[in-house]
GROMACS .gro file of C-alpha atoms in nm:
model
  249
    1MET     CA    1  -2.657   4.395  -5.072
    2LEU     CA    2  -2.584   4.035  -5.171
    3GLU     CA    3  -2.261   3.956  -5.358
    4ILE     CA    4  -2.111   3.679  -5.568
    5LEU     CA    5  -1.746   3.651  -5.462
    6ALA     CA    6  -1.512   3.488  -5.713
    7PRO     CA    7  -1.158   3.348  -5.689
    8ALA     CA    8  -0.873   3.522  -5.870
    9GLY     CA    9  -0.557   3.315  -5.862
   10SER     CA   10  -0.423   3.487  -6.174
   11MET     CA   11  -0.487   3.795  -6.384
   12GLU     CA   12  -0.677   3.582  -6.637
   13SER     CA   13  -0.907   3.441  -6.369
   14ALA     CA   14  -0.960   3.785  -6.216
   15GLU     CA   15  -1.061   3.928  -6.552
   16ALA     CA   16  -1.289   3.630  -6.616
   17ALA     CA   17  -1.464   3.692  -6.285
   18VAL     CA   18  -1.509   4.063  -6.352
   19ASN     CA   19  -1.623   4.009  -6.711
   20ASN     CA   20  -1.882   3.748  -6.612
   21GLY     CA   21  -2.059   3.942  -6.342
   22ALA     CA   22  -1.884   3.886  -6.009
   23ASP     CA   23  -1.957   4.150  -5.746
   24ALA     CA   24  -1.623   4.095  -5.574
   25ILE     CA   25  -1.303   3.896  -5.620
   26TYR     CA   26  -1.047   3.765  -5.374
   27LEU     CA   27  -0.678   3.726  -5.454
   28GLY     CA   28  -0.336   3.687  -5.299
   29LEU     CA   29  -0.017   3.888  -5.318
   30SER     CA   30   0.328   3.734  -5.361
   31SER     CA   31   0.359   3.667  -4.987
   32PHE     CA   32   0.133   3.549  -4.702
   33SER     CA   33  -0.125   3.393  -4.934
   34ALA     CA   34  -0.271   3.055  -4.840
   35ARG     CA   35  -0.241   2.958  -5.207
   36GLN     CA   36   0.131   2.994  -5.275
   37SER     CA   37   0.100   2.772  -5.583
   38ALA     CA   38  -0.139   3.016  -5.749
   39GLU     CA   39   0.013   3.280  -5.975
   40ASN     CA   40  -0.085   3.554  -5.728
   41PHE     CA   41  -0.016   3.923  -5.784
   42ASP     CA   42   0.294   4.139  -5.768
   43GLY     CA   43   0.259   4.514  -5.718
   44THR     CA   44   0.215   4.599  -6.086
   45ALA     CA   45  -0.046   4.329  -6.150
   46PHE     CA   46  -0.231   4.416  -5.830
   47ARG     CA   47  -0.262   4.781  -5.929
   48ALA     CA   48  -0.384   4.680  -6.275
   49ILE     CA   49  -0.661   4.449  -6.153
   50LEU     CA   50  -0.765   4.699  -5.884
   51GLN     CA   51  -0.811   4.965  -6.149
   52LYS     CA   52  -1.016   4.738  -6.376
   53ALA     CA   53  -1.225   4.588  -6.096
   54HIS     CA   54  -1.311   4.921  -5.936
   55PHE     CA   55  -1.391   5.073  -6.275
   56CYS     CA   56  -1.645   4.792  -6.318
   57GLY     CA   57  -1.783   4.834  -5.964
   58VAL     CA   58  -1.623   4.510  -5.839
   59LYS     CA   59  -1.466   4.493  -5.492
   60VAL     CA   60  -1.123   4.339  -5.432
   61TYR     CA   61  -1.046   4.144  -5.116
   62VAL     CA   62  -0.683   4.049  -5.046
   63ALA     CA   63  -0.621   3.713  -4.880
   64MET     CA   64  -0.326   3.739  -4.642
   65ASN     CA   65  -0.439   3.428  -4.464
   66THR     CA   66  -0.135   3.221  -4.374
   67VAL     CA   67  -0.010   3.173  -4.020
   68VAL     CA   68   0.236   3.458  -3.959
   69LYS     CA   69   0.550   3.400  -3.752
   70ASN     CA   70   0.656   3.659  -3.494
   71GLU     CA   71   0.964   3.755  -3.693
   72GLU     CA   72   0.747   3.814  -4.002
   73THR     CA   73   0.507   4.059  -3.840
   74GLU     CA   74   0.664   4.380  -3.972
   75ALA     CA   75   0.700   4.242  -4.325
   76PHE     CA   76   0.338   4.131  -4.307
   77LEU     CA   77   0.223   4.476  -4.197
   78THR     CA   78   0.424   4.636  -4.479
   79ASP     CA   79   0.245   4.419  -4.738
   80LEU     CA   80  -0.091   4.476  -4.571
   81LEU     CA   81  -0.050   4.854  -4.574
   82PHE     CA   82   0.057   4.841  -4.938
   83ALA     CA   83  -0.260   4.649  -5.031
   84TRP     CA   84  -0.486   4.877  -4.828
   85ASN     CA   85  -0.327   5.203  -4.944
   86GLU     CA   86  -0.351   5.092  -5.306
   87GLY     CA   87  -0.726   5.052  -5.264
   88ALA     CA   88  -0.811   4.700  -5.143
   89ASP     CA   89  -1.166   4.681  -5.009
   90ALA     CA   90  -1.083   4.433  -4.730
   91ILE     CA   91  -0.805   4.211  -4.598
   92ILE     CA   92  -0.871   3.844  -4.520
   93LEU     CA   93  -0.683   3.708  -4.217
   94GLN     CA   94  -0.665   3.366  -4.052
   95ASP     CA   95  -0.547   3.481  -3.707
   96ALA     CA   96  -0.811   3.666  -3.505
   97LEU     CA   97  -0.556   3.806  -3.259
   98LEU     CA   98  -0.337   3.935  -3.541
   99GLY     CA   99  -0.652   4.108  -3.663
  100LYS     CA  100  -0.696   4.262  -3.319
  101LEU     CA  101  -0.341   4.403  -3.336
  102ILE     CA  102  -0.404   4.547  -3.684
  103HIS     CA  103  -0.739   4.693  -3.579
  104GLU     CA  104  -0.580   4.866  -3.281
  105ARG     CA  105  -0.303   5.017  -3.497
  106TYR     CA  106  -0.506   5.087  -3.811
  107PRO     CA  107  -0.878   5.096  -3.723
  108GLU     CA  108  -0.976   5.213  -4.071
  109ILE     CA  109  -0.868   4.885  -4.236
  110VAL     CA  110  -1.160   4.653  -4.314
  111LEU     CA  111  -1.087   4.299  -4.192
  112HIS     CA  112  -1.257   3.971  -4.284
  113LEU     CA  113  -1.188   3.660  -4.075
  114SER     CA  114  -1.093   3.358  -4.286
  115THR     CA  115  -1.278   3.027  -4.283
  116GLN     CA  116  -0.952   2.888  -4.138
  117ALA     CA  117  -1.042   3.057  -3.810
  118GLY     CA  118  -1.324   2.805  -3.778
  119VAL     CA  119  -1.609   3.040  -3.680
  120CYS     CA  120  -1.913   2.815  -3.655
  121ASN     CA  121  -2.116   2.952  -3.364
  122GLU     CA  122  -2.223   3.268  -3.182
  123ASP     CA  123  -1.920   3.273  -2.952
  124GLY     CA  124  -1.682   3.271  -3.247
  125ALA     CA  125  -1.878   3.551  -3.415
  126LYS     CA  126  -1.873   3.767  -3.100
  127PHE     CA  127  -1.499   3.711  -3.057
  128ALA     CA  128  -1.431   3.807  -3.420
  129LYS     CA  129  -1.628   4.127  -3.376
  130GLN     CA  130  -1.440   4.210  -3.054
  131CYS     CA  131  -1.112   4.169  -3.244
  132GLY     CA  132  -1.218   4.425  -3.505
  133PHE     CA  133  -1.345   4.208  -3.789
  134SER     CA  134  -1.646   4.328  -3.987
  135ARG     CA  135  -1.715   3.992  -4.154
  136VAL     CA  136  -1.659   3.622  -4.085
  137ILE     CA  137  -1.611   3.367  -4.359
  138LEU     CA  138  -1.801   3.079  -4.208
  139ALA     CA  139  -1.649   2.743  -4.135
  140ARG     CA  140  -1.789   2.520  -4.409
  141GLU     CA  141  -1.925   2.284  -4.146
  142THR     CA  142  -2.152   2.546  -3.984
  143PRO     CA  143  -2.514   2.427  -3.941
  144LEU     CA  144  -2.782   2.647  -4.094
  145ALA     CA  145  -2.937   2.717  -3.755
  146ASP     CA  146  -2.606   2.857  -3.630
  147ILE     CA  147  -2.559   3.062  -3.947
  148LYS     CA  148  -2.884   3.245  -3.866
  149LYS     CA  149  -2.755   3.332  -3.520
  150ILE     CA  150  -2.413   3.441  -3.646
  151ALA     CA  151  -2.567   3.663  -3.915
  152GLN     CA  152  -2.744   3.862  -3.642
  153ILE     CA  153  -2.406   3.941  -3.485
  154ILE     CA  154  -2.172   4.004  -3.778
  155GLU     CA  155  -2.173   4.009  -4.159
  156THR     CA  156  -2.134   3.657  -4.297
  157GLU     CA  157  -1.981   3.496  -4.605
  158ALA     CA  158  -2.035   3.133  -4.705
  159PHE     CA  159  -1.887   2.896  -4.963
  160VAL     CA  160  -2.135   2.785  -5.227
  161GLN     CA  161  -1.920   2.622  -5.497
  162GLY     CA  162  -1.593   2.433  -5.525
  163ALA     CA  163  -1.357   2.198  -5.347
  164LEU     CA  164  -1.397   2.099  -4.983
  165CYS     CA  165  -1.109   2.040  -4.744
  166THR     CA  166  -1.110   1.702  -4.571
  167SER     CA  167  -1.015   1.868  -4.244
  168PHE     CA  168  -1.220   2.110  -4.032
  169SER     CA  169  -1.197   2.457  -4.187
  170GLY     CA  170  -0.866   2.381  -4.356
  171GLN     CA  171  -0.683   2.320  -4.029
  172CYS     CA  172  -0.490   2.023  -4.167
  173TYR     CA  173  -0.132   1.909  -4.104
  174PHE     CA  174  -0.133   1.609  -4.340
  175SER     CA  175   0.069   1.787  -4.610
  176SER     CA  176   0.310   1.918  -4.347
  177PHE     CA  177   0.366   1.576  -4.193
  178ALA     CA  178   0.388   1.397  -4.529
  179GLY     CA  179   0.633   1.631  -4.697
  180GLY     CA  180   0.703   1.944  -4.497
  181ASN     CA  181   0.458   2.158  -4.696
  182SER     CA  182   0.223   2.325  -4.450
  183GLY     CA  183  -0.126   2.411  -4.565
  184ASN     CA  184  -0.134   2.683  -4.300
  185ARG     CA  185   0.162   2.843  -4.475
  186GLY     CA  186  -0.001   2.822  -4.816
  187ARG     CA  187   0.188   2.518  -4.942
  188CYS     CA  188  -0.063   2.230  -4.917
  189LYS     CA  189   0.014   1.952  -5.167
  190GLN     CA  190  -0.331   1.797  -5.114
  191PRO     CA  191  -0.220   1.443  -5.025
  192CYS     CA  192  -0.583   1.372  -4.927
  193ARG     CA  193  -0.674   1.392  -5.297
  194LYS     CA  194  -0.437   1.111  -5.398
  195LEU     CA  195  -0.532   0.753  -5.467
  196CYS     CA  196  -0.468   0.547  -5.156
  197ALA     CA  197  -0.520   0.194  -5.033
  198TYR     CA  198  -0.599   0.065  -4.688
  199ASN     CA  199  -0.601  -0.299  -4.592
  200ARG     CA  200  -0.941  -0.388  -4.455
  201ASN     CA  201  -1.036  -0.755  -4.470
  202GLY     CA  202  -0.780  -0.808  -4.742
  203ASN     CA  203  -0.913  -0.533  -4.968
  204THR     CA  204  -0.614  -0.333  -5.097
  205GLU     CA  205  -0.776  -0.173  -5.400
  206LYS     CA  206  -0.684   0.194  -5.437
  207SER     CA  207  -0.952   0.462  -5.416
  208TYR     CA  208  -1.000   0.830  -5.331
  209ALA     CA  209  -1.090   0.733  -4.977
  210LEU     CA  210  -1.005   1.068  -4.815
  211SER     CA  211  -1.117   1.310  -5.083
  212LEU     CA  212  -1.456   1.482  -5.055
  213SER     CA  213  -1.680   1.559  -5.349
  214ASP     CA  214  -1.692   1.924  -5.455
  215LEU     CA  215  -1.956   2.154  -5.310
  216SER     CA  216  -2.239   2.279  -5.531
  217VAL     CA  217  -2.510   2.456  -5.332
  218GLY     CA  218  -2.714   2.550  -5.639
  219GLU     CA  219  -3.071   2.660  -5.572
  220ASP     CA  220  -3.026   2.585  -5.202
  221ILE     CA  221  -2.851   2.921  -5.189
  222ALA     CA  222  -3.197   3.057  -5.107
  223LYS     CA  223  -3.166   2.896  -4.763
  224LEU     CA  224  -2.841   3.084  -4.702
  225ILE     CA  225  -3.003   3.412  -4.813
  226GLU     CA  226  -3.288   3.348  -4.570
  227ALA     CA  227  -3.034   3.278  -4.297
  228GLY     CA  228  -2.878   3.619  -4.350
  229VAL     CA  229  -2.563   3.540  -4.550
  230VAL     CA  230  -2.457   3.836  -4.767
  231SER     CA  231  -2.157   3.701  -4.961
  232PHE     CA  232  -2.155   3.378  -5.163
  233LYS     CA  233  -1.805   3.251  -5.221
  234ILE     CA  234  -1.677   3.036  -5.504
  235GLU     CA  235  -1.368   2.835  -5.410
  236GLY     CA  236  -1.085   2.806  -5.660
  237ARG     CA  237  -0.777   3.027  -5.665
  238MET     CA  238  -0.600   2.730  -5.826
  239ARG     CA  239  -0.867   2.699  -6.097
  240ARG     CA  240  -0.843   2.805  -6.459
  241ALA     CA  241  -1.014   3.117  -6.591
  242GLU     CA  242  -1.271   2.908  -6.780
  243TYR     CA  243  -1.391   2.751  -6.457
  244VAL     CA  244  -1.415   3.087  -6.283
  245ALA     CA  245  -1.618   3.233  -6.570
  246ALA     CA  246  -1.859   2.939  -6.576
  247ALA     CA  247  -1.900   2.928  -6.198
  248VAL     CA  248  -1.974   3.301  -6.175
  249ARG     CA  249  -2.229   3.284  -6.457
   0.00000   0.00000   0.00000
């Protein structure tokens, strides 16, 4: 079954996604979310949106997709088990080997490998499957020919709408270097989206030289369906509810 997967950075956005026909939503809890600047969900809000989403037949995927430090592992597992035991349909992780650890301890938990893992070929897909993941969220740079091969190995999810990271699969340290806010810890300040100037032949006019245009696959989604993709992801946990509603529709 094909699904439209919508971002839910807040309760309002989650409800907008559900009310406008999303088949699934993805959201973050208060910790370990790669979008720390989103409102995210505490325990009470998480239970509330789970109840509404499941009543409407909508799946809920929980993004716990930051890099996790060794000393944070037990706290991470506590949050993960809370999300799963409350009824989450899958957990999204960035670290394939952390997923392997979770799969060995709790084989019943459904794991999706984040786009930040950079799976873009058959080898990456096979490794994800070996680590216990049931789905890979494709690196946005993955060629269509490779998507077809990956889809024969493991369930695939692809971005079809929204902002694009300047770096490969979000593996960027610009924000960390520029101000100590690591994107891999959920704190990216998006310095690549600022006006900047570079002196080339005396031209110092400012422009958005590093920022990519947003993605809009549109009717080309048919090519992804033909390639075997099953989940079509809208970027935007920092977006307003109005955007989420319009994008889903």
